[in-house]
Coordinates of N, CA and C in Angstrom, one line a residue:
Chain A
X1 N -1.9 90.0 170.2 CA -0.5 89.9 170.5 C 0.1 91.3 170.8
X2 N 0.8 91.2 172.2 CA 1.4 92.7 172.7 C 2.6 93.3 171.6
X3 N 2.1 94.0 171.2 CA 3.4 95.0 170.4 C 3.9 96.2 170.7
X4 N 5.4 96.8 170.4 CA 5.9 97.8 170.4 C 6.3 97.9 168.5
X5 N 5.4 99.0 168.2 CA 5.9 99.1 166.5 C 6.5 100.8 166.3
X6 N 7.5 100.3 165.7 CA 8.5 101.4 165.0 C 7.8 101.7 163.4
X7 N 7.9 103.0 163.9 CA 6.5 103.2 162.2 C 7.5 102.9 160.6
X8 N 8.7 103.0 160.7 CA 9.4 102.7 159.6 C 10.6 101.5 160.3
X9 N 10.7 101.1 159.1 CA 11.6 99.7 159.3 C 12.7 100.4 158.7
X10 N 12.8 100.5 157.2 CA 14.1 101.5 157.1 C 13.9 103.3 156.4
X11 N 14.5 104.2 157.0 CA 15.0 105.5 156.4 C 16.4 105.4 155.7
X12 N 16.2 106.3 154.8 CA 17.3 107.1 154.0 C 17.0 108.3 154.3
X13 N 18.0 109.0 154.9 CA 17.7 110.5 155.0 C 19.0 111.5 154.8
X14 N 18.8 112.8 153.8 CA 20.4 113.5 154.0 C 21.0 114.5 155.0
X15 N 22.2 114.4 155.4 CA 22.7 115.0 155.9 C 21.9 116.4 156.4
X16 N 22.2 116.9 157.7 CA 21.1 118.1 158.1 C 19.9 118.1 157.9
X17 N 19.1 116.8 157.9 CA 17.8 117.0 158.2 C 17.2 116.6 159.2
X18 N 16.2 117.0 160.3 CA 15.6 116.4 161.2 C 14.5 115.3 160.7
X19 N 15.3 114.3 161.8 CA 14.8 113.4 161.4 C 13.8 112.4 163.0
X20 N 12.6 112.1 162.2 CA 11.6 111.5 163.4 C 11.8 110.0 163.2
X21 N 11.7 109.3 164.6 CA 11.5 107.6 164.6 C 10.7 107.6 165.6
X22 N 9.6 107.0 165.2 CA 8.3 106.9 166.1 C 8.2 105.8 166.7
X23 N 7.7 105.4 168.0 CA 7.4 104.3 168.6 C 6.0 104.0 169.5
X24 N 5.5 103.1 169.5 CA 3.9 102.9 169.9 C 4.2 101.9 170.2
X25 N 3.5 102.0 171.8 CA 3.5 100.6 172.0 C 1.6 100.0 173.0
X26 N 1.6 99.1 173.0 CA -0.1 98.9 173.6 C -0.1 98.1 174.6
X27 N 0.5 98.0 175.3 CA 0.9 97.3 176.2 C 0.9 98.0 177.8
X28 N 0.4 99.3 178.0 CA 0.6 100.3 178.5 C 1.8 100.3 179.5
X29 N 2.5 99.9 179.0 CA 3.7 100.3 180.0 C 4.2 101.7 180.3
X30 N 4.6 101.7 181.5 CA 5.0 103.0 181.6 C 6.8 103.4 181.1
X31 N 7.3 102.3 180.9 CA 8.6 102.8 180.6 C 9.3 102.5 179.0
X32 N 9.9 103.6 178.4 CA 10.1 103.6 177.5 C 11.8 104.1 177.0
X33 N 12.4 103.1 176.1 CA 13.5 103.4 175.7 C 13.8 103.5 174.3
X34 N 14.9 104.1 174.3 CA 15.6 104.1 172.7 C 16.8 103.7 172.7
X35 N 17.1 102.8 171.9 CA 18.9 102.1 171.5 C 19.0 102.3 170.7
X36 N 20.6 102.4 170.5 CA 21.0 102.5 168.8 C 22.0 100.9 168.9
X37 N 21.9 100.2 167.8 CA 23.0 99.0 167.6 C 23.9 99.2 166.5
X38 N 25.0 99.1 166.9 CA 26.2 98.9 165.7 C 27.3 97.9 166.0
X39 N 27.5 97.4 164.8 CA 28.3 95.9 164.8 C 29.7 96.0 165.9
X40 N 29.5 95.6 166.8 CA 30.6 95.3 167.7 C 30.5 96.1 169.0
X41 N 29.4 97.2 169.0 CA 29.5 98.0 169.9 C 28.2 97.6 171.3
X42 N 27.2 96.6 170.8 CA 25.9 96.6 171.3 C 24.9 97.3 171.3
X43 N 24.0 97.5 172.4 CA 22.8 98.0 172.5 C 23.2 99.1 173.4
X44 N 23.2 100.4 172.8 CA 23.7 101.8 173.3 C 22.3 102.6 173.7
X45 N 22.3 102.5 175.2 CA 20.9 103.6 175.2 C 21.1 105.5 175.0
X46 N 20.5 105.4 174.4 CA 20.0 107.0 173.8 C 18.9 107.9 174.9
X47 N 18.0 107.8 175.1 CA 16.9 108.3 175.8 C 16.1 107.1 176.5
X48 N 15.7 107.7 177.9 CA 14.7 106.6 178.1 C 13.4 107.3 178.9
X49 N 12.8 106.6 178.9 CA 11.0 107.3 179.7 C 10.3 106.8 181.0
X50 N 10.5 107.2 182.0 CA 9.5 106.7 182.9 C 7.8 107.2 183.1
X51 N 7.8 108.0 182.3 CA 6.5 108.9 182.4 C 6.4 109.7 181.6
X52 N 4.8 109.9 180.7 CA 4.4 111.2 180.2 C 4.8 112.7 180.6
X53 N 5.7 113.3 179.0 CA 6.5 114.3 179.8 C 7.8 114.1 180.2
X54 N 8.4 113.3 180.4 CA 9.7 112.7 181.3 C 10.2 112.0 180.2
X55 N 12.0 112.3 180.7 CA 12.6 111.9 180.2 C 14.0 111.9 181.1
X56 N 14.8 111.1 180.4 CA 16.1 111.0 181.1 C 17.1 110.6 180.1
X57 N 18.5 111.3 180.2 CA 19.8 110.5 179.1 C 20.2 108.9 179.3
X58 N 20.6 109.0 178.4 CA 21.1 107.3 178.6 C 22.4 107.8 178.3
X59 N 23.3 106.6 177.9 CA 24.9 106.7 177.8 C 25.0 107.7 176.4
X60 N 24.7 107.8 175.1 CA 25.1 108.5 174.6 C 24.2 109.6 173.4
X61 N 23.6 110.5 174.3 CA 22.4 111.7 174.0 C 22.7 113.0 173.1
X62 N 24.1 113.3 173.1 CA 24.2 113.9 172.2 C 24.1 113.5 170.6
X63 N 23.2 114.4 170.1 CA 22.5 114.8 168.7 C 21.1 114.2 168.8
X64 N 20.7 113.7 169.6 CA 18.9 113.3 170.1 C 18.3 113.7 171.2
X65 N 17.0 114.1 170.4 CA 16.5 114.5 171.5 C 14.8 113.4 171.6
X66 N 14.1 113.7 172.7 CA 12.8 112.5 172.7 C 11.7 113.9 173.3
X67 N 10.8 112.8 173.1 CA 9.6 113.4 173.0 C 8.4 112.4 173.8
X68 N 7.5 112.7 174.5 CA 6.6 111.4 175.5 C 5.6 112.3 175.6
X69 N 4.9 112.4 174.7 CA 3.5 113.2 175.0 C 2.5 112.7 175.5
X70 N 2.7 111.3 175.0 CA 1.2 110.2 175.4 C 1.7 109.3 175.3
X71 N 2.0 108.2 176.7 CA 2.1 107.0 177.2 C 2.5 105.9 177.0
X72 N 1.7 106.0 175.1 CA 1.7 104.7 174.6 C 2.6 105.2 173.2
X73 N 3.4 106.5 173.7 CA 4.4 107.2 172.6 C 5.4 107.7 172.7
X74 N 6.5 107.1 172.4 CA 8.0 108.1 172.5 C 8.4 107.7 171.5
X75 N 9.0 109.2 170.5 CA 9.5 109.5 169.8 C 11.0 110.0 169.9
X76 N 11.9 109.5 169.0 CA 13.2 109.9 168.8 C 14.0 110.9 167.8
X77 N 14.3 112.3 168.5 CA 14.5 112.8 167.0 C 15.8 113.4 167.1
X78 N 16.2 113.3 165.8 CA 17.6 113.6 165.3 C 17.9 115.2 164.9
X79 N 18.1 115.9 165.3 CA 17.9 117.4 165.1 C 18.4 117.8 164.1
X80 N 19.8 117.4 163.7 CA 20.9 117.6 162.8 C 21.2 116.2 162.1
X81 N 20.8 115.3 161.1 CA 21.3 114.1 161.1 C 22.6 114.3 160.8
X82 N 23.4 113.3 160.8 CA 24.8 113.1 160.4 C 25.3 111.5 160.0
X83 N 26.2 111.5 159.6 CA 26.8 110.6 158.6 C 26.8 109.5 159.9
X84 N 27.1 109.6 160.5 CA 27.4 108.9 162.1 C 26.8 108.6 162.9
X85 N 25.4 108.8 162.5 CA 23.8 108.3 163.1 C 23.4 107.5 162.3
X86 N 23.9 106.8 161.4 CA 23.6 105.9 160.4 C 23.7 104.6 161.5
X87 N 22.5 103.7 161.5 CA 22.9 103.2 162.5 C 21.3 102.1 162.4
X88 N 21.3 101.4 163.2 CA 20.0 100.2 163.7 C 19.1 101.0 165.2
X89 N 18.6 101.2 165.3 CA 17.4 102.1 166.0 C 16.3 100.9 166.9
X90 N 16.3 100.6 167.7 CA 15.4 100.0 168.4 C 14.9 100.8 169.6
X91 N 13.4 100.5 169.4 CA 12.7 101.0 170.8 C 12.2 99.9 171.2
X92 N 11.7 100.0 173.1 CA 11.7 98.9 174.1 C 10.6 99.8 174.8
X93 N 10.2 98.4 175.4 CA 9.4 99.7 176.5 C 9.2 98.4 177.7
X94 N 8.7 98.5 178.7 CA 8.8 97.7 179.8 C 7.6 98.3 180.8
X95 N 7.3 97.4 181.5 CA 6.5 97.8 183.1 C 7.7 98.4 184.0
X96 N 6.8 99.6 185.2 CA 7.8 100.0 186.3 C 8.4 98.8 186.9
X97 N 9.5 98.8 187.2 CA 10.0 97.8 188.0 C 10.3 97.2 186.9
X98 N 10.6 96.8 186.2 CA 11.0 96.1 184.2 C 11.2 94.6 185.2
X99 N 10.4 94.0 186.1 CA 10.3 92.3 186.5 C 10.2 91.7 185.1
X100 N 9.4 91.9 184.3 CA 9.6 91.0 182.9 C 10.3 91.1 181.7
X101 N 11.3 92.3 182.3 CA 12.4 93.1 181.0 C 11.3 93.7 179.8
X102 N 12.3 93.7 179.0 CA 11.6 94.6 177.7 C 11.1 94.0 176.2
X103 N 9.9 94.8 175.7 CA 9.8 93.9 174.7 C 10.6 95.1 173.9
X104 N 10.6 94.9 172.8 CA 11.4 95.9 171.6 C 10.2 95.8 170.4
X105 N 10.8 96.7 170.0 CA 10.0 96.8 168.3 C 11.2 95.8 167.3
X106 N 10.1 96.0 166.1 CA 11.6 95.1 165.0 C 12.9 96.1 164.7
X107 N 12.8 97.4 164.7 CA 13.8 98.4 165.0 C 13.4 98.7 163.3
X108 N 15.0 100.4 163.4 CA 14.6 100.9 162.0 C 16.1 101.1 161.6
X109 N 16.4 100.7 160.7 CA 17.5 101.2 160.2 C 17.4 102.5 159.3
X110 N 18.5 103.3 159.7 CA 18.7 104.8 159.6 C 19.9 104.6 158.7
X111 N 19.7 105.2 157.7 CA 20.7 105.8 157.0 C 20.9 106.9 156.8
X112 N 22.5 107.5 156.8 CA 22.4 109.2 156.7 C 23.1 109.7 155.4
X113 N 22.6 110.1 154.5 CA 23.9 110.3 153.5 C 24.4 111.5 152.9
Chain B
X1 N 26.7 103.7 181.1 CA 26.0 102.3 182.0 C 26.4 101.3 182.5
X2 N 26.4 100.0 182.6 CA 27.1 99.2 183.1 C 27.1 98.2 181.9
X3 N 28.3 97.5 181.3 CA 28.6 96.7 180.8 C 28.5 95.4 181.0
X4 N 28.2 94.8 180.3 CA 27.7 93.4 180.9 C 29.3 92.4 179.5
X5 N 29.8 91.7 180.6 CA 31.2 90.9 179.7 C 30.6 89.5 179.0
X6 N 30.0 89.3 177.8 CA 29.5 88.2 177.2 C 30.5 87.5 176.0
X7 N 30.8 86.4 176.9 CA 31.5 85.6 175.6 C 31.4 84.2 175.0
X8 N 31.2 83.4 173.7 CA 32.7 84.4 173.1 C 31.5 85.4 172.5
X9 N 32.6 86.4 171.7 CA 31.6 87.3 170.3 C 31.2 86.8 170.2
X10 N 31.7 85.7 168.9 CA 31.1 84.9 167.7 C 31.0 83.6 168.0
X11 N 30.5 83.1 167.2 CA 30.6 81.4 167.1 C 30.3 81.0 165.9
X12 N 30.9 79.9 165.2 CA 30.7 79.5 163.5 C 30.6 77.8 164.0
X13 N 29.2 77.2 164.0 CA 29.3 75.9 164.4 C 28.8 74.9 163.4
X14 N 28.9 74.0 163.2 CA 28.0 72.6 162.6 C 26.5 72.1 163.0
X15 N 25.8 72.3 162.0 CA 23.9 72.2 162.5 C 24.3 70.6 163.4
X16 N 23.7 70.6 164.5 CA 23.5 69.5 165.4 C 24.4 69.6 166.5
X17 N 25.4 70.9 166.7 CA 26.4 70.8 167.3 C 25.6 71.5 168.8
X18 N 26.3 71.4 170.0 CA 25.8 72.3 171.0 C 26.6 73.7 171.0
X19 N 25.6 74.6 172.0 CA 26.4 75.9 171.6 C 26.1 76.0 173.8
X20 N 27.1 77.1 173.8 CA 27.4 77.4 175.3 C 28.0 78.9 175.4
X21 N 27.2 79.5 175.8 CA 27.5 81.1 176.2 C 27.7 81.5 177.3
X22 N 28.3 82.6 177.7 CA 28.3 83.0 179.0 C 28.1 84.9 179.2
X23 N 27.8 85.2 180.6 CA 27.8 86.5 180.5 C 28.4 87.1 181.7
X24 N 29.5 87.3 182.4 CA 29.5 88.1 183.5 C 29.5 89.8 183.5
X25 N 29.2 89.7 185.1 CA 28.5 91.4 185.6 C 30.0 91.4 186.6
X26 N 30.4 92.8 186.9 CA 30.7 93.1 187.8 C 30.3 94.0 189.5
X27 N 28.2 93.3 189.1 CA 27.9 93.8 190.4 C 26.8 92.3 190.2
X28 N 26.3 91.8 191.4 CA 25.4 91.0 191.9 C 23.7 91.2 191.3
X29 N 23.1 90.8 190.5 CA 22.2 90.8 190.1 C 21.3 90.1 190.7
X30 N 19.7 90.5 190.7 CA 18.5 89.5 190.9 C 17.5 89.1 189.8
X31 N 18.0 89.6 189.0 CA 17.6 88.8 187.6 C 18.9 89.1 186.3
X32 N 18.1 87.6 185.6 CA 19.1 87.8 184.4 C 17.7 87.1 183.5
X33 N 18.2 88.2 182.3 CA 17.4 88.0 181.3 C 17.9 87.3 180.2
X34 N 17.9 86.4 178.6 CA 18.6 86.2 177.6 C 17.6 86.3 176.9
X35 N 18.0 87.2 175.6 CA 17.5 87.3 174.5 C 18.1 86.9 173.3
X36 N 17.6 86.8 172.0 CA 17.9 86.5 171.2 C 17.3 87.8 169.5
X37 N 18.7 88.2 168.9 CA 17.8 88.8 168.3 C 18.0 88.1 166.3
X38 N 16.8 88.0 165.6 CA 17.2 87.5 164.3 C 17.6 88.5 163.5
X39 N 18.2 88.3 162.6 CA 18.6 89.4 161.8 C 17.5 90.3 161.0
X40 N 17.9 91.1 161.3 CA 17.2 92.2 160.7 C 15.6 92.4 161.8
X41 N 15.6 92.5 162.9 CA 15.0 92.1 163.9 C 15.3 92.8 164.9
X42 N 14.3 93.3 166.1 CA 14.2 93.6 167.7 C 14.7 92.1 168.2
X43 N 15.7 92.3 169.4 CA 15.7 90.9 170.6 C 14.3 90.7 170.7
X44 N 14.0 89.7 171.2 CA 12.5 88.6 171.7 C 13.9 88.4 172.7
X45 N 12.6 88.3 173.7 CA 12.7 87.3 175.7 C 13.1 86.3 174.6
X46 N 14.0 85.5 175.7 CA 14.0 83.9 175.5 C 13.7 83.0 176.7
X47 N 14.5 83.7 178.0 CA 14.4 83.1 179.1 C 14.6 84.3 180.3
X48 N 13.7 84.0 181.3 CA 14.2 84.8 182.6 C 14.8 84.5 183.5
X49 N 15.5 84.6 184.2 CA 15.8 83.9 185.7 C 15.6 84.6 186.7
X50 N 15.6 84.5 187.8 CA 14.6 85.3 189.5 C 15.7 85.0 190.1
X51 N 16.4 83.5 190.4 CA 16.9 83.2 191.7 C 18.4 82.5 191.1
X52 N 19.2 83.0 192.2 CA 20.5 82.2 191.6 C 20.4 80.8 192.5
X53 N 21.3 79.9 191.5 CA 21.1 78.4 191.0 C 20.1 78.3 190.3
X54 N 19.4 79.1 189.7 CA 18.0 78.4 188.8 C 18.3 77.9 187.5
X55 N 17.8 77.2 187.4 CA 18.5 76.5 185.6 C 16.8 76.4 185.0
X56 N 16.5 76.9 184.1 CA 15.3 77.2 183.0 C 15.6 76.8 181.8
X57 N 14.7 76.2 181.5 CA 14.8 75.5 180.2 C 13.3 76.2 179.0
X58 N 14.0 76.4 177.8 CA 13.1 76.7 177.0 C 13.4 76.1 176.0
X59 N 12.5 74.8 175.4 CA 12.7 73.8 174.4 C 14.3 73.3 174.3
X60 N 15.4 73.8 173.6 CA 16.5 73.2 173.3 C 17.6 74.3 173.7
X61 N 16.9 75.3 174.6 CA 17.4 76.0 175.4 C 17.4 76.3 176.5
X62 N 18.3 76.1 177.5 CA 18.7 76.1 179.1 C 19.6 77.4 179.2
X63 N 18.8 78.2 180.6 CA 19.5 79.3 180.7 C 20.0 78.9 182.6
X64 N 21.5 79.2 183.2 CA 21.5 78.9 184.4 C 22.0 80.9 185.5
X65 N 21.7 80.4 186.6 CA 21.8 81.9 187.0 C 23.1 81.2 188.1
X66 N 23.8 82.4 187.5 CA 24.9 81.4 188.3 C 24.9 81.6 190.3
X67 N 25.4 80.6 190.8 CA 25.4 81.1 192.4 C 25.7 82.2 193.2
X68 N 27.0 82.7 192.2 CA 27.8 84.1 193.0 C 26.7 85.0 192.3
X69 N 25.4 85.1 191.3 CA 24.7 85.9 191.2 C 25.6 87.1 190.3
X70 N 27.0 86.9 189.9 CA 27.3 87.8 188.7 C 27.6 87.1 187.4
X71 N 27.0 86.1 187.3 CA 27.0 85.5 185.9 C 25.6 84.6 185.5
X72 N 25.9 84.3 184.7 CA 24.6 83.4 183.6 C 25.0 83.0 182.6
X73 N 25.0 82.0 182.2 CA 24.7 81.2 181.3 C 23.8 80.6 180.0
X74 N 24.2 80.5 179.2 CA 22.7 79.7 178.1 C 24.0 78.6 177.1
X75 N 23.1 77.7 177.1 CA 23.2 76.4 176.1 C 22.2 76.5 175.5
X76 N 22.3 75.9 174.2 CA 21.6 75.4 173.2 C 22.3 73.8 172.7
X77 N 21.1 73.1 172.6 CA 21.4 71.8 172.2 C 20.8 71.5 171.2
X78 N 21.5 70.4 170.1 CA 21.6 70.3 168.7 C 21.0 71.5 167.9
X79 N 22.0 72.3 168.1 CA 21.7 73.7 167.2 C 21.1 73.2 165.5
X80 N 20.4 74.2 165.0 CA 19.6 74.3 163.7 C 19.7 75.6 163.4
X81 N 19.4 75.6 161.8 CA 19.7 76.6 161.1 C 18.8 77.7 161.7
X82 N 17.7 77.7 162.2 CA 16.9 78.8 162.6 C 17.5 79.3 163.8
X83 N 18.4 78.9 164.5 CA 19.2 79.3 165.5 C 20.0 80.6 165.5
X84 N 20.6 80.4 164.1 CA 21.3 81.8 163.9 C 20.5 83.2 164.4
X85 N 21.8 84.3 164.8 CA 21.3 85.5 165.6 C 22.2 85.5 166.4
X86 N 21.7 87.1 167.2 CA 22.5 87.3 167.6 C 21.6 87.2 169.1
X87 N 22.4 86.6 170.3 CA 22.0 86.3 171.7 C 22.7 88.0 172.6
X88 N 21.8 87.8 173.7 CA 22.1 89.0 175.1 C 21.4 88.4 175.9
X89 N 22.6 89.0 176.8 CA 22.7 88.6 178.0 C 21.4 90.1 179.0
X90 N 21.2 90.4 179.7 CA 20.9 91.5 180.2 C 20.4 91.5 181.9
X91 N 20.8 92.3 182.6 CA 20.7 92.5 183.7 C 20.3 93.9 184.6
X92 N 19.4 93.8 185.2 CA 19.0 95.3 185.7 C 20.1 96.2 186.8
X93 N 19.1 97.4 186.4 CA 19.9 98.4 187.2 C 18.6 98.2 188.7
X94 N 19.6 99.0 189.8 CA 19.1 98.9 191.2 C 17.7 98.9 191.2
X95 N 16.9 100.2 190.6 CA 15.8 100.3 190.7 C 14.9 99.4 189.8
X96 N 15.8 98.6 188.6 CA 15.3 97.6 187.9 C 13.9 98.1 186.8
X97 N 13.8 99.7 187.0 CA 13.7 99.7 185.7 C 14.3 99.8 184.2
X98 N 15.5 99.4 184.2 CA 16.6 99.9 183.2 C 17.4 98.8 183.4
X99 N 17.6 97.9 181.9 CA 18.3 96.9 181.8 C 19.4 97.3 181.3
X100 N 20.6 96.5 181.6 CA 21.9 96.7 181.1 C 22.1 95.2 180.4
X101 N 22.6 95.4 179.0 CA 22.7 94.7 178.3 C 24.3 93.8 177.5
X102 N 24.7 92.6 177.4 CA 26.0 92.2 177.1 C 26.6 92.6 175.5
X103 N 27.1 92.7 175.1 CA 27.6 92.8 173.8 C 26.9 92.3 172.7
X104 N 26.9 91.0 173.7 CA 25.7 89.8 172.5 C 27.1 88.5 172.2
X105 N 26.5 87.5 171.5 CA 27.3 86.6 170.9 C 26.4 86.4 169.3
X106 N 27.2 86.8 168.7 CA 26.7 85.8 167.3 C 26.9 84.7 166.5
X107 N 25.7 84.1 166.6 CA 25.9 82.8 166.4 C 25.3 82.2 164.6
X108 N 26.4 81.2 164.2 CA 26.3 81.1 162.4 C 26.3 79.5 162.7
X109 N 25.1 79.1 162.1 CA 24.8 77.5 162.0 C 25.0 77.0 160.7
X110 N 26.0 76.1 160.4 CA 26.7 76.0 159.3 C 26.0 74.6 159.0
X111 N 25.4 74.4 158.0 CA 23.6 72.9 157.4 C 25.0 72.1 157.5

């Protein structure tokens, strides 16, 4: 069965710490995303990947940054956490051309306190 | 990015009732995707659509791509408690690697 796994389901983490959300997927797709969800707001892209090494902003990038060392890996990290990144975290990842859209991971909920 | 207009929000229905969603774009699409996500959960595909006028059916769900190609649709018939969740609508960007996604509708199946 193709999966995209988020290595934690939920974090607690305090204020000012860097924080990592890892994503693996085996599927080898080449493209890779990060959303955050919050009740009313939807699926807000964060960073996204077309390529090892590559990266591009989505709608709202400040206080994350990503990481794509290897293919079947992009990482999301929070440099400074804050009260206001508390939030539901999904990674996606897709084929070029996304013809079959995206699968997602189960996502991680982040808490910041 | 581009906002996709999905309505309604919410929905609070009766198990057996039908349910009817909608989503419009304010640009012409060649695909529309609907997902579904369960609580505490990633969306799962539910349905794709390729061509406008296409109507797809997946078990007790029908997804239609509408003609003018900036809308879509999904029904569910005789909804059940495993129904609940929250649905998206989603539609790509030009180069179609990068989906744009609707608000969502959440849906509460009342036994």
């Amino acid at each position: 069965d193709v999966k995209v796994t988020q290595s934690s389901r939920y974090l607690v983490k305090r204020t000012g710490e860097k924080v990592f959300l890892e994503c693996v997927q085996d599927m080898d797709h080449e493209n890779m995303f990060w959303y955050r969800q919050d009740p009313g707001l939807g699926l807000r892209l964060i960073y996204f990947s077309y390529d090892v090494k590559m990266k591009e902003k989505g709608d709202i990038p400040e206080g994350y940054s990503v990481s794509r060392e290897k293919k079947e890996r992009f990482s999301l990290i929070l440099e400074s956490a804050s009260t206001n990144q508390t939030s539901m975290y999904l990674c996606a990842s897709s084929f070029m051309g996304g013809q079959y859209g995206y699968t997602f991971g189960s996502g991680t909920r982040l808490t910041v306190v | 990015g581009q906002q996709l207009n999905q309505s309604p929000q919410s929905m609070f229905i009766q198990e057996g009732e039908d349910v009817s969603m909608n989503c419009t774009s304010s640009s012409i699409f060649n695909t529309w995707l609907w997902y579904k996500q369960d609580p505490g959960e990633g969306p799962v595909l539910l349905i794709a659509l390729y061509k406008a006028g296409e109507l797809t059916s997946n078990g007790r769900l029908t997804a239609q791509f509408g003609i003018t190609r900036k809308d879509s649709f999904l029904n569910i018939s005789a909804s059940i408690p495993s129904d609940v969740g929250i649905y998206f609508c989603a539609g790509p960007s030009n180069t179609g690697n990068q989906f744009y996604f609707g608000t969502g509708t959440s849906l509460t199946v009342i036994p």
